[in-house]
Every structure is written in C-alpha cells, then in structure tokens.
Amino acid sequence: PALTYAMIIGGHGMGWLPVYPTYPTTVRALSTSASSFKNYWEYEGTFHTRFFGGTTGKYQTDITTLEEGIRNANLKMEYILFDNCYMSQIEVAYELRNVTDYMIASPTEIMAYGMPYSIIGEYLLGKPDYEAVCNGFYSFYSTYYEAPYGTLAVTDCSELTSTASLMREINSLYTFDTAQLDSLQRMDGYDPPIFYDYGDYVAHLCKDEELLMQFEYRLNRTVPYKTHTKEFYSKSKGAIPINVYSGITTSDPSINSRVINDKTKTSWYKATH
C-alpha cells in the first residue's frame, strides 16, 4: 500500500446532479418538463468544452456512489482532482468531505483541453502545492489562443462541517428572495441557471453584516486557493463575464426544473436547512 493516495477523474461533469434517465429526442421535443433538459455537451457549432465519458444514464455515476466506493475501500484521498465541468460545488465537496482532504475542480465548464498537466503536474506530486496548481492553470488558460477561458478552485474539505453549521444558522434566519435571482453571478449557461456562485448567493441572502463577515472568513478558509479568467465559457451561451467569484457554486437558489426537487435530497441541503 502507498503512504498517500490521490485521484484524478476525467469526464463529463454535472456537479451533484443525480444520474438522469435517457429520453428520446422526440420525447424531449414534446415535453417542457425535466425530460426536455439539454445538457451542455449537446450544443453544436461552438468551442468544445470537456467531452469524455458517458452521455447517457447507463454510463454515469452519482457523487454519492463515488463517495461510497472510496469509503468502502477504506481509503481517504489526499486530493480528488476533477478534470470535468461544474464540479467545484459546495454540494459535491460536502458529499466527499470524509473521503478526501482536498478537492480541485472547476465551478464552470472547462475547455476541451482540460487540465494543463504539463504545467501543473509537478505540483500535484509529493506534497501538493495547490496555490501553484491554480497559478499554473491561470497562466495557461489566460493565454490559451483558441479560447482564453478558465476557472479553478481548491476546497479544503476539513472546513466543510463548520461551513455547513454556519450556513444552517443563516438559513434559519433568512429566506432567499427569488426576485434577486437575476442579480446573482451565474456560473453556467442554463436557463434558468443551475449553478450560482456560492459566495454571491449568501451575500444576497444574509442581511446581518457581522454574520456575513463570519461567513466570508469561513468561505476563504474553505476555498483557500482559486483563480479565474475575466470570463468563463458556456457551450450554450458563449463567453459570460465573471463579476463575483468565490471559486465554488451552489444550486440552492436554482428554480431550474432539472434540480428543483432533487436539490433538497443532497447531504448539503439536509445539513444546512
């Protein structure tokens, strides 16, 4: 056995969302429910974002299943790096908090090139240098000739229990006004959005300045390293400006039919509501 273990996962990513049924195109065309949902990889005539792995339910895996598999193997990863879209999510990180020390992931779609391992690979070996990983990622994507778009963040999973406790306190005091949805920093191209910047969401939710300062302190400890270009890229909407960035997203305020019911079933939601 090794002294430490780490895991790199490459493929499609949809954050915490559960495996979805496969619907024929004819059904999608006739339906306005969740079955008509169009995934980012189904858009054509655009720059390619990360495209590898299953596009149907048969070849997809829930985050809960990933957590269960690692736990049942009696392993704890030093880090899990997701070379996928949409995986820097508070719901994902909380689900994996007991099976990895750190999570490295993008809160948005990631370009098809994926992680620039020739630059960041050396910082993932031995004692990981997470700040250098973020800096290397930015140096590559900020000058990427085809599509200079990229976001990355590192989550310290040991902080998540405290973050959840504080979030539960905030939720006990305040209810989000959905009239503010258009004011939130979207981190995807879906309509309505599924993934919102977590820090921006709480800044709109919490009206107590002192409590919000506590949250911001906690969030900076939870996501100690992060980077982004001025815009991120979505296959459905193209380049979208990043005005607020905490490095991690949430689906808590989303009213998208794809998630409106399932989001209440996540471990994060149950711990914070």
Short mmCIF file of C-alpha atoms in Angstrom, two decimals, residues 24 47 111 129 143 157 160 170 172 198 205 219 222 231 247:
data_model
loop_
_atom_site.label_atom_id
_atom_site.label_comp_id
_atom_site.label_asym_id
_atom_site.label_seq_id
_atom_site.Cartn_x
_atom_site.Cartn_y
_atom_site.Cartn_z
CA PRO A 24 -35.51 10.06 -26.95
CA PHE A 47 -15.90 25.74 -28.86
CA MET A 111 -12.37 23.78 -22.14
CA ASP A 129 1.30 22.87 -3.95
CA THR A 143 -3.23 32.98 -22.87
CA CYS A 157 -12.78 19.58 2.93
CA LEU A 160 -16.92 21.94 5.42
CA ILE A 170 -28.00 31.78 8.17
CA SER A 172 -32.66 29.70 9.94
CA TYR A 198 -21.92 30.33 -3.62
CA LEU A 205 -29.26 36.02 1.37
CA LEU A 219 -15.57 30.63 2.96
CA THR A 222 -12.94 26.53 2.87
CA GLU A 231 -14.97 35.37 -18.47
CA GLY A 247 -14.44 29.50 -6.56
#
